[in-house]
């Protein structure tokens, strides 16, 4: 596979900066620590700039969709108006934490996201039911059994006090579930290290091909 | 303790390099069968033959936080599948919930176009940001799943429980859905909501299964070796504790 000069330069920058940050994490030398913090600061600044460009990209995509009168172009118009109004209010009131911006956050963004959260509860119950329609395997039965058991154990039903159910629920959630979670997390941690090292070694290059 | 961590990382690099040197010329890696990856290969062929689209959702993890590695796994998958699915009448699309990640996915798609010399011009809108908070990201992804004739939905990145909304849309459009995440809540939701979930380390094995390069297979073997090492250490620690030595 041919690797261009620009890709080699990009890979070099990524490997060197990644190596410095990783070493700075393990070895506490003053110069190395400062360099690590500097590089992390640069990464945060670049991510913030990317966010601005990203918002612009979002607006451009929806502008094109609106102009092409694609399906859902009305929603695209609402999105563009919302972006413009929000930017205007932030500029007029002088910042993202002022009265106007917080009003948008508390009275528009928060209720919409909360309604999506409520919708999510319904979708999850539906997904749980659909899981049996797809295929019934032993892991599916174990999953469903534990979910139902933990839910039953969490309810307080008047006149229905089944002995030992709370103790059994605690035993399942605090011993079996925690053991399973730790097992999964160990796998995730090893996978995380492997992914990071592949990028540091230049094997994975999610930039410039 | 920090030197123990550094030693672990060095051991990881040494083992990865050894496995890479040993197996780099092998064309086929001997890996256990994971249904999600078989379904992925099937789905790519299906989307090319039926002229439908493949959608890869990268989540909202970004590239600077703790969840960045799952975004990179998603990008590795994208790099590989984009080349295969690019010949479809409708080239693949990606959705992201973070700006830098969206640019990387754009770059990955562009490099796939370059690598296979596709005649049609690259459309930068094929890699889009669909929202910048978890729920706005999920809500912004829904029109892509519903309206763009998607036959395969891959969710590979950092998600929360909001992934259920995307999975539900995939189910309603009768498209294939598969995916994985580093987030435990998302893994639990995916287990019930999508057709082929990837649990725990299976997600991180994606690169090896889509044949993204010999280093992916080498890192997978290293993970297996170190997992056994960790199991041994945990069991030895438990035994020493029981014996009253620790």
CSV table of C-alpha atoms in Angstrom, one decimal:
chain,number,residue,atom,x,y,z
A,1,UNK,CA,0.0,0.0,0.0
A,2,UNK,CA,1.4,3.4,-1.0
A,3,UNK,CA,1.6,6.0,1.7
A,4,UNK,CA,1.8,9.7,0.6
A,5,UNK,CA,4.2,12.2,2.1
A,6,UNK,CA,1.5,14.2,3.8
A,7,UNK,CA,0.1,11.0,5.4
A,8,UNK,CA,3.6,10.2,6.7
A,9,UNK,CA,3.9,13.7,8.2
A,10,UNK,CA,0.5,13.4,9.8
A,11,UNK,CA,1.3,10.0,11.2
A,12,UNK,CA,4.6,11.3,12.5
A,13,UNK,CA,2.8,14.2,14.4
A,14,UNK,CA,0.2,11.8,15.8
A,15,UNK,CA,2.8,9.2,16.9
A,16,UNK,CA,5.1,11.8,18.5
A,17,UNK,CA,2.4,13.7,20.3
A,18,UNK,CA,0.6,10.5,21.4
A,19,UNK,CA,3.9,9.1,22.7
A,20,UNK,CA,4.6,12.3,24.7
A,21,UNK,CA,1.2,12.3,26.3
A,22,UNK,CA,1.4,8.6,27.1
A,23,UNK,CA,4.9,8.9,28.6
A,24,UNK,CA,3.9,12.1,30.5
A,25,UNK,CA,1.1,10.1,32.1
A,26,UNK,CA,3.4,7.4,33.4
A,27,UNK,CA,6.6,9.4,34.1
A,28,UNK,CA,6.4,12.5,36.3
A,29,UNK,CA,9.2,14.7,34.9
A,30,UNK,CA,8.5,18.5,35.0
A,31,UNK,CA,9.4,19.2,31.4
A,32,UNK,CA,7.5,16.2,30.1
A,33,UNK,CA,4.5,17.0,32.3
A,34,UNK,CA,4.3,20.6,30.9
A,35,UNK,CA,4.7,19.3,27.3
A,36,UNK,CA,1.9,16.8,27.9
A,37,UNK,CA,-0.4,19.5,29.3
A,38,UNK,CA,0.4,21.8,26.5
A,39,UNK,CA,-0.4,19.2,23.9
A,40,UNK,CA,-3.7,18.3,25.6
A,41,UNK,CA,-4.6,22.0,25.7
A,42,UNK,CA,-4.0,22.3,22.0
A,43,UNK,CA,-6.2,19.2,21.4
A,44,UNK,CA,-9.0,20.8,23.4
A,45,UNK,CA,-8.6,24.1,21.5
A,46,UNK,CA,-8.7,22.3,18.2
A,47,UNK,CA,-11.7,20.3,19.3
A,48,UNK,CA,-13.5,23.6,20.1
A,49,UNK,CA,-12.7,25.0,16.7
A,50,UNK,CA,-13.9,21.7,15.1
A,51,UNK,CA,-17.2,22.2,17.1
A,52,UNK,CA,-17.7,25.6,15.5
A,53,UNK,CA,-16.9,24.3,12.0
A,54,UNK,CA,-19.2,21.3,12.8
A,55,UNK,CA,-22.2,23.6,13.6
A,56,UNK,CA,-21.5,25.4,10.3
A,57,UNK,CA,-21.4,22.0,8.5
A,58,UNK,CA,-24.7,21.0,10.1
A,59,UNK,CA,-26.3,24.3,9.0
A,60,UNK,CA,-24.9,23.9,5.4
A,61,UNK,CA,-26.2,20.2,5.1
A,62,UNK,CA,-29.7,21.3,6.2
A,63,UNK,CA,-29.6,24.4,4.0
A,64,UNK,CA,-28.9,22.2,1.0
A,65,UNK,CA,-31.7,19.8,2.1
A,66,UNK,CA,-34.1,22.8,2.3
A,67,UNK,CA,-33.1,24.2,-1.1
A,68,UNK,CA,-33.5,20.8,-2.7
A,69,UNK,CA,-37.0,20.5,-1.1
A,70,UNK,CA,-36.0,17.0,0.1
A,71,UNK,CA,-38.3,15.1,2.5
A,72,UNK,CA,-38.2,16.8,5.9
A,73,UNK,CA,-37.0,20.1,4.5
A,74,UNK,CA,-39.4,21.8,6.9
A,75,UNK,CA,-37.5,20.4,9.8
A,76,UNK,CA,-34.3,21.6,8.2
A,77,UNK,CA,-35.7,25.1,8.0
A,78,UNK,CA,-36.7,25.0,11.7
A,79,UNK,CA,-33.1,23.8,12.5
A,80,UNK,CA,-31.5,26.7,10.6
A,81,UNK,CA,-33.9,29.3,12.2
A,82,UNK,CA,-33.1,27.8,15.6
A,83,UNK,CA,-29.3,28.1,15.0
A,84,UNK,CA,-29.6,31.7,13.9
A,85,UNK,CA,-31.9,32.7,16.7
A,86,UNK,CA,-29.7,31.1,19.3
A,87,UNK,CA,-26.5,32.7,17.9
A,88,UNK,CA,-28.4,36.1,17.8
A,89,UNK,CA,-29.5,35.8,21.5
A,90,UNK,CA,-26.0,34.7,22.6
A,91,UNK,CA,-24.5,37.6,20.8
A,92,UNK,CA,-27.1,40.1,22.0
A,93,UNK,CA,-27.0,39.1,25.7
A,94,UNK,CA,-23.3,38.7,25.7
A,95,UNK,CA,-22.5,35.0,26.4
A,96,UNK,CA,-23.8,31.4,26.6
A,97,UNK,CA,-24.7,31.5,30.3
A,98,UNK,CA,-26.8,34.7,30.3
A,99,UNK,CA,-30.5,35.0,30.9
A,100,UNK,CA,-31.5,34.6,27.2
A,101,UNK,CA,-29.3,31.6,26.6
A,102,UNK,CA,-30.4,29.9,29.8
A,103,UNK,CA,-34.1,30.6,28.9
A,104,UNK,CA,-33.5,28.7,25.6
A,105,UNK,CA,-31.8,25.9,27.5
A,106,UNK,CA,-34.4,25.6,30.3
A,107,UNK,CA,-37.6,26.2,28.3
A,108,UNK,CA,-36.8,24.7,24.9
A,109,UNK,CA,-33.9,22.3,24.9
A,110,UNK,CA,-34.5,20.6,28.3
A,111,UNK,CA,-38.2,19.9,27.7
A,112,UNK,CA,-37.5,18.5,24.2
A,113,UNK,CA,-34.7,16.2,25.5
A,114,UNK,CA,-36.9,15.2,28.4
A,115,UNK,CA,-39.7,14.2,26.1
A,116,UNK,CA,-37.2,12.1,24.1
A,117,UNK,CA,-36.2,10.5,27.3
A,118,UNK,CA,-39.8,9.6,28.1
A,119,UNK,CA,-40.1,8.2,24.6
A,120,UNK,CA,-37.0,6.2,25.1
A,121,UNK,CA,-38.7,4.4,28.1
A,122,UNK,CA,-41.5,3.3,25.8
A,123,UNK,CA,-39.0,2.3,23.0
A,124,UNK,CA,-37.0,0.2,25.5
A,125,UNK,CA,-40.1,-1.7,26.7
A,126,UNK,CA,-41.0,-2.3,23.0
A,127,UNK,CA,-37.5,-3.5,22.2
A,128,UNK,CA,-37.6,-5.8,25.2
A,129,UNK,CA,-40.8,-7.4,23.9
A,130,UNK,CA,-39.4,-7.6,20.3
A,131,UNK,CA,-36.3,-9.4,21.5
A,132,UNK,CA,-38.4,-12.6,22.0
A,133,UNK,CA,-39.9,-12.3,18.6
A,134,UNK,CA,-36.4,-12.2,17.0
A,135,UNK,CA,-34.9,-15.3,18.6
A,136,UNK,CA,-35.2,-17.1,22.0
A,137,UNK,CA,-31.8,-18.2,23.2
A,138,UNK,CA,-30.4,-19.0,26.6
A,139,UNK,CA,-28.6,-15.5,26.9
A,140,UNK,CA,-31.9,-13.9,26.0
A,141,UNK,CA,-33.8,-15.8,28.6
A,142,UNK,CA,-31.2,-15.1,31.3
A,143,UNK,CA,-31.2,-11.4,30.3
A,144,UNK,CA,-35.0,-11.2,30.5
A,145,UNK,CA,-35.2,-13.2,33.7
A,146,UNK,CA,-32.7,-10.9,35.5
A,147,UNK,CA,-34.4,-7.7,34.2
A,148,UNK,CA,-37.8,-8.9,35.4
A,149,UNK,CA,-36.5,-10.2,38.7
A,150,UNK,CA,-34.7,-7.0,39.5
A,151,UNK,CA,-37.7,-4.9,38.5
A,152,UNK,CA,-40.0,-7.1,40.7
A,153,UNK,CA,-37.5,-6.8,43.6
A,154,UNK,CA,-37.5,-3.0,43.2
A,155,UNK,CA,-41.3,-2.6,43.4
A,156,UNK,CA,-43.1,-2.0,46.7
A,157,UNK,CA,-46.5,-3.5,46.2
A,158,UNK,CA,-49.0,-3.1,49.0
A,159,UNK,CA,-50.0,-6.4,50.6
A,160,UNK,CA,-47.4,-8.3,48.5
A,161,UNK,CA,-44.3,-8.8,50.6
A,162,UNK,CA,-42.5,-11.8,49.2
A,163,UNK,CA,-39.9,-12.9,51.7
A,164,UNK,CA,-36.2,-13.1,50.6
A,165,UNK,CA,-36.9,-11.4,47.2
A,166,UNK,CA,-35.1,-8.2,48.2
A,167,UNK,CA,-32.1,-10.2,49.5
A,168,UNK,CA,-32.1,-12.4,46.4
A,169,UNK,CA,-32.2,-9.3,44.2
A,170,UNK,CA,-29.3,-7.7,46.1
A,171,UNK,CA,-27.3,-10.9,45.7
A,172,UNK,CA,-27.9,-11.0,42.0
A,173,UNK,CA,-27.1,-7.3,41.4
A,174,UNK,CA,-24.2,-7.0,43.8
A,175,UNK,CA,-22.5,-10.4,43.2
A,176,UNK,CA,-23.4,-11.8,39.8
A,177,UNK,CA,-24.0,-8.6,37.9
A,178,UNK,CA,-21.0,-6.8,39.3
A,179,UNK,CA,-18.8,-9.8,38.4
A,180,UNK,CA,-20.2,-9.8,34.9
A,181,UNK,CA,-19.7,-6.1,34.6
A,182,UNK,CA,-16.1,-6.3,35.7
A,183,UNK,CA,-15.4,-9.1,33.2
A,184,UNK,CA,-16.9,-7.0,30.4
A,185,UNK,CA,-14.9,-3.9,31.6
A,186,UNK,CA,-11.7,-5.9,31.6
A,187,UNK,CA,-12.3,-6.8,28.0
A,188,UNK,CA,-13.2,-3.2,27.2
A,189,UNK,CA,-10.0,-1.9,28.9
A,190,UNK,CA,-7.8,-4.3,26.9
A,191,UNK,CA,-9.6,-3.3,23.7
A,192,UNK,CA,-9.1,0.3,24.6
A,193,UNK,CA,-5.3,-0.1,25.1
A,194,UNK,CA,-5.0,-2.1,21.9
A,195,UNK,CA,-6.9,0.6,19.9
A,196,UNK,CA,-4.8,3.4,21.4
A,197,UNK,CA,-1.5,1.5,20.7
A,198,UNK,CA,-2.4,0.8,17.1
A,199,UNK,CA,-2.8,4.5,16.5
A,200,UNK,CA,0.4,5.3,18.4
A,201,UNK,CA,2.3,2.7,16.3
A,202,UNK,CA,0.9,4.2,13.1
A,203,UNK,CA,-1.0,1.1,12.1
A,204,UNK,CA,-4.4,2.8,12.4
A,205,UNK,CA,-4.5,6.2,10.7
A,206,UNK,CA,-8.0,7.7,10.8
A,207,UNK,CA,-6.6,10.9,9.2
A,208,UNK,CA,-5.7,11.5,5.6
A,209,UNK,CA,-6.0,7.8,4.7
B,1,UNK,CA,2.2,1.7,40.4
B,2,UNK,CA,2.7,3.9,37.4
B,3,UNK,CA,5.8,1.8,36.4
B,4,UNK,CA,3.6,-1.3,36.6
B,5,UNK,CA,1.2,0.5,34.2
B,6,UNK,CA,4.1,1.4,31.9
B,7,UNK,CA,5.4,-2.2,32.0
B,8,UNK,CA,1.9,-3.4,31.0
B,9,UNK,CA,1.8,-1.1,28.0
B,10,UNK,CA,5.4,-2.1,27.0
B,11,UNK,CA,4.4,-5.8,27.3
B,12,UNK,CA,1.4,-5.1,25.1
B,13,UNK,CA,3.5,-3.4,22.5
B,14,UNK,CA,6.1,-6.3,22.5
B,15,UNK,CA,3.4,-9.0,22.2
B,16,UNK,CA,1.6,-7.1,19.5
B,17,UNK,CA,4.8,-6.7,17.5
B,18,UNK,CA,5.7,-10.4,17.9
B,19,UNK,CA,2.3,-11.6,16.7
B,20,UNK,CA,2.4,-9.1,13.9
B,21,UNK,CA,5.8,-10.3,12.8
B,22,UNK,CA,4.7,-13.9,13.0
B,23,UNK,CA,1.3,-13.6,11.2
B,24,UNK,CA,1.6,-10.6,8.9
B,25,UNK,CA,1.9,-12.8,5.8
B,26,UNK,CA,-1.1,-14.9,6.6
B,27,UNK,CA,-4.0,-14.0,4.3
B,28,UNK,CA,-6.7,-15.5,6.4
B,29,UNK,CA,-6.7,-15.3,10.2
B,30,UNK,CA,-8.2,-18.1,12.2
B,31,UNK,CA,-10.8,-16.3,14.3
B,32,UNK,CA,-13.8,-17.7,16.1
B,33,UNK,CA,-17.1,-17.0,14.4
B,34,UNK,CA,-19.1,-14.0,15.6
B,35,UNK,CA,-22.5,-13.7,14.0
B,36,UNK,CA,-22.5,-9.9,13.8
B,37,UNK,CA,-19.5,-9.9,11.5
B,38,UNK,CA,-21.0,-12.6,9.3
B,39,UNK,CA,-24.1,-10.5,9.1
B,40,UNK,CA,-22.0,-7.4,8.3
B,41,UNK,CA,-20.4,-9.1,5.3
B,42,UNK,CA,-23.7,-10.3,4.1
B,43,UNK,CA,-25.2,-6.8,4.6
B,44,UNK,CA,-22.5,-5.1,2.5
B,45,UNK,CA,-23.1,-7.5,-0.4
B,46,UNK,CA,-26.8,-7.0,0.0
B,47,UNK,CA,-26.5,-3.2,-0.1
B,48,UNK,CA,-24.3,-3.3,-3.2
B,49,UNK,CA,-26.5,-5.7,-5.1
B,50,UNK,CA,-29.8,-4.0,-4.1
B,51,UNK,CA,-28.3,-0.5,-4.7
B,52,UNK,CA,-29.1,0.5,-1.2
B,53,UNK,CA,-27.2,2.5,1.4
B,54,UNK,CA,-25.1,1.4,4.3
B,55,UNK,CA,-25.3,3.7,7.3
B,56,UNK,CA,-22.6,3.8,10.0
B,57,UNK,CA,-23.3,5.7,13.2
B,58,UNK,CA,-20.2,6.7,15.1
B,59,UNK,CA,-21.9,7.9,18.3
B,60,UNK,CA,-21.0,11.0,20.2
B,61,UNK,CA,-17.8,10.0,22.0
B,62,UNK,CA,-15.4,12.4,20.2
B,63,UNK,CA,-11.7,11.9,19.9
B,64,UNK,CA,-10.2,13.6,23.0
B,65,UNK,CA,-12.1,11.9,25.9
B,66,UNK,CA,-12.1,8.5,27.5
B,67,UNK,CA,-14.7,7.2,25.0
B,68,UNK,CA,-12.5,8.1,22.0
B,69,UNK,CA,-11.3,4.6,21.4
B,70,UNK,CA,-14.8,3.4,20.5
B,71,UNK,CA,-14.9,6.2,17.9
B,72,UNK,CA,-11.6,4.9,16.5
B,73,UNK,CA,-12.9,1.4,16.3
B,74,UNK,CA,-15.9,2.8,14.4
B,75,UNK,CA,-13.5,4.6,12.0
B,76,UNK,CA,-11.5,1.4,11.4
B,77,UNK,CA,-14.7,-0.4,10.5
B,78,UNK,CA,-15.7,2.6,8.2
B,79,UNK,CA,-12.3,2.6,6.5
B,80,UNK,CA,-12.8,-1.1,5.5
B,81,UNK,CA,-16.5,-1.3,4.7
B,82,UNK,CA,-16.5,2.0,2.8
B,83,UNK,CA,-14.2,0.5,0.1
B,84,UNK,CA,-16.5,-2.5,-0.3
B,85,UNK,CA,-19.8,-0.6,-0.2
B,86,UNK,CA,-18.6,2.3,-2.4
B,87,UNK,CA,-19.7,0.5,-5.5
B,88,UNK,CA,-23.3,0.6,-4.5
B,89,UNK,CA,-25.6,3.0,-6.3
B,90,UNK,CA,-26.0,4.8,-3.0
B,91,UNK,CA,-22.6,5.2,-1.3
B,92,UNK,CA,-22.3,4.8,2.5
B,93,UNK,CA,-23.3,7.6,4.9
B,94,UNK,CA,-22.0,8.2,8.4
B,95,UNK,CA,-23.6,10.2,11.3
B,96,UNK,CA,-21.6,11.6,14.2
B,97,UNK,CA,-22.5,13.4,17.4
B,98,UNK,CA,-19.2,15.2,17.7
B,99,UNK,CA,-17.4,17.6,15.2
B,100,UNK,CA,-13.9,16.3,15.1
B,101,UNK,CA,-15.2,12.7,14.8
B,102,UNK,CA,-17.3,13.8,11.8
B,103,UNK,CA,-14.3,15.4,10.1
B,104,UNK,CA,-12.3,12.2,10.6
B,105,UNK,CA,-15.2,10.1,9.1
B,106,UNK,CA,-15.3,12.6,6.2
B,107,UNK,CA,-11.6,12.1,5.7
B,108,UNK,CA,-11.9,8.3,5.9
B,109,UNK,CA,-14.7,8.2,3.3
B,110,UNK,CA,-12.7,10.6,1.0
B,111,UNK,CA,-9.6,8.3,1.3
B,112,UNK,CA,-11.8,5.3,0.4
B,113,UNK,CA,-12.9,7.1,-2.7
B,114,UNK,CA,-9.3,7.9,-3.6
B,115,UNK,CA,-8.1,4.3,-2.9
B,116,UNK,CA,-10.5,2.7,-5.3
B,117,UNK,CA,-10.7,5.5,-7.9
B,118,UNK,CA,-14.4,5.9,-7.9
B,119,UNK,CA,-15.5,8.1,-10.8
B,120,UNK,CA,-18.3,9.9,-9.0
B,121,UNK,CA,-17.2,12.9,-7.0
B,122,UNK,CA,-17.0,12.6,-3.2
B,123,UNK,CA,-20.0,14.1,-1.4
B,124,UNK,CA,-18.8,15.7,1.9
B,125,UNK,CA,-22.4,15.5,3.2
B,126,UNK,CA,-22.1,11.7,3.3
B,127,UNK,CA,-20.4,12.2,6.6
B,128,UNK,CA,-22.6,14.5,8.7
B,129,UNK,CA,-23.0,15.7,12.2
B,130,UNK,CA,-26.5,14.9,13.2
B,131,UNK,CA,-26.6,16.6,16.6
B,132,UNK,CA,-24.3,17.6,19.4
B,133,UNK,CA,-26.0,16.3,22.4
B,134,UNK,CA,-26.8,12.5,22.8
B,135,UNK,CA,-30.6,12.9,22.2
B,136,UNK,CA,-30.3,15.5,19.5
B,137,UNK,CA,-27.7,13.2,17.8
B,138,UNK,CA,-30.2,10.3,18.0
B,139,UNK,CA,-33.1,12.5,16.8
B,140,UNK,CA,-30.9,13.8,13.9
B,141,UNK,CA,-29.9,10.3,12.9
B,142,UNK,CA,-33.5,9.1,12.5
B,143,UNK,CA,-34.2,10.8,9.2
B,144,UNK,CA,-31.1,9.2,7.7
B,145,UNK,CA,-32.3,5.7,8.8
B,146,UNK,CA,-35.9,6.4,7.6
B,147,UNK,CA,-35.4,8.4,4.4
B,148,UNK,CA,-32.2,7.4,2.7
B,149,UNK,CA,-33.0,3.8,1.7
B,150,UNK,CA,-30.6,2.3,4.2
B,151,UNK,CA,-30.4,-1.5,4.2
B,152,UNK,CA,-27.7,-1.9,6.9
B,153,UNK,CA,-27.3,0.2,10.0
B,154,UNK,CA,-24.0,-0.2,11.9
B,155,UNK,CA,-23.8,1.5,15.3
B,156,UNK,CA,-20.1,1.5,16.2
B,157,UNK,CA,-18.9,4.1,18.7
B,158,UNK,CA,-19.8,5.7,22.0
B,159,UNK,CA,-23.5,5.7,22.7
B,160,UNK,CA,-25.8,5.9,25.7
B,161,UNK,CA,-29.3,4.4,26.1
B,162,UNK,CA,-30.5,6.8,23.3
B,163,UNK,CA,-29.1,4.2,20.8
B,164,UNK,CA,-32.5,2.4,21.3
B,165,UNK,CA,-34.2,5.2,19.3
B,166,UNK,CA,-31.8,4.6,16.3
B,167,UNK,CA,-32.2,0.8,16.7
B,168,UNK,CA,-36.0,1.1,16.7
B,169,UNK,CA,-35.9,3.1,13.5
B,170,UNK,CA,-33.7,0.4,11.9
B,171,UNK,CA,-36.1,-2.2,13.0
B,172,UNK,CA,-39.1,-0.3,11.6
B,173,UNK,CA,-37.4,0.0,8.2
B,174,UNK,CA,-36.6,-3.7,8.1
B,175,UNK,CA,-32.9,-3.0,7.8
B,176,UNK,CA,-30.1,-5.1,9.3
B,177,UNK,CA,-28.9,-3.6,12.5
B,178,UNK,CA,-25.6,-4.4,14.3
B,179,UNK,CA,-23.2,-2.6,16.6
B,180,UNK,CA,-21.2,-2.3,19.7
B,181,UNK,CA,-20.0,0.3,22.2
B,182,UNK,CA,-17.7,0.7,25.2
B,183,UNK,CA,-20.6,1.9,27.3
B,184,UNK,CA,-22.3,-0.7,29.5
B,185,UNK,CA,-25.7,0.9,29.3
B,186,UNK,CA,-25.5,1.0,25.6
B,187,UNK,CA,-24.4,-2.6,25.4
B,188,UNK,CA,-27.4,-3.7,27.5
B,189,UNK,CA,-29.8,-1.7,25.3
B,190,UNK,CA,-28.2,-3.0,22.1
B,191,UNK,CA,-28.6,-6.6,23.4
B,192,UNK,CA,-32.3,-6.2,23.4
B,193,UNK,CA,-32.8,-3.6,20.6
B,194,UNK,CA,-30.6,-4.6,17.7
B,195,UNK,CA,-30.3,-7.8,15.7
B,196,UNK,CA,-26.6,-8.5,16.2
B,197,UNK,CA,-25.0,-6.8,19.2
B,198,UNK,CA,-21.3,-6.9,20.0
B,199,UNK,CA,-20.7,-7.3,23.7
B,200,UNK,CA,-17.5,-6.3,25.6
B,201,UNK,CA,-14.3,-7.0,23.7
B,202,UNK,CA,-16.1,-8.4,20.6
B,203,UNK,CA,-16.6,-4.7,19.6
B,204,UNK,CA,-12.8,-4.1,19.8
B,205,UNK,CA,-12.2,-7.2,17.6
B,206,UNK,CA,-14.1,-5.5,14.7
B,207,UNK,CA,-10.9,-4.4,12.9
B,208,UNK,CA,-9.5,-8.0,12.8
B,209,UNK,CA,-12.8,-9.4,11.5
B,210,UNK,CA,-13.2,-6.9,8.7
B,211,UNK,CA,-9.6,-7.5,7.8
B,212,UNK,CA,-8.4,-4.0,8.4
B,213,UNK,CA,-4.8,-5.1,8.6
B,214,UNK,CA,-2.5,-7.7,10.3
B,215,UNK,CA,-1.9,-5.4,13.3
B,216,UNK,CA,-5.6,-5.7,14.2
B,217,UNK,CA,-5.3,-9.5,14.3
B,218,UNK,CA,-2.0,-9.2,16.3
B,219,UNK,CA,-3.7,-6.9,18.8
B,220,UNK,CA,-6.6,-9.3,19.2
B,221,UNK,CA,-4.2,-12.2,20.0
B,222,UNK,CA,-2.4,-10.0,22.4
B,223,UNK,CA,-5.7,-9.2,24.2
B,224,UNK,CA,-6.4,-12.9,24.5
B,225,UNK,CA,-3.0,-13.6,26.0
B,226,UNK,CA,-3.2,-10.7,28.4
B,227,UNK,CA,-6.8,-11.6,29.4
B,228,UNK,CA,-5.5,-15.0,30.5
B,229,UNK,CA,-2.7,-13.4,32.4
B,230,UNK,CA,-5.2,-11.1,34.2
B,231,UNK,CA,-7.5,-14.0,35.0
B,232,UNK,CA,-4.4,-15.8,36.5
B,233,UNK,CA,-3.5,-12.7,38.5
B,234,UNK,CA,-7.1,-12.3,39.8
B,235,UNK,CA,-7.4,-16.0,40.8
B,236,UNK,CA,-4.0,-16.0,42.4
B,237,UNK,CA,-4.9,-12.8,44.3
B,238,UNK,CA,-8.2,-14.4,45.5
B,239,UNK,CA,-6.4,-17.6,46.6
B,240,UNK,CA,-3.8,-15.6,48.5
B,241,UNK,CA,-6.5,-13.6,50.2
B,242,UNK,CA,-8.4,-16.8,51.1
B,243,UNK,CA,-5.1,-18.2,52.5
B,244,UNK,CA,-4.7,-15.0,54.6
B,245,UNK,CA,-1.4,-14.1,52.9
B,246,UNK,CA,-2.6,-10.8,51.3
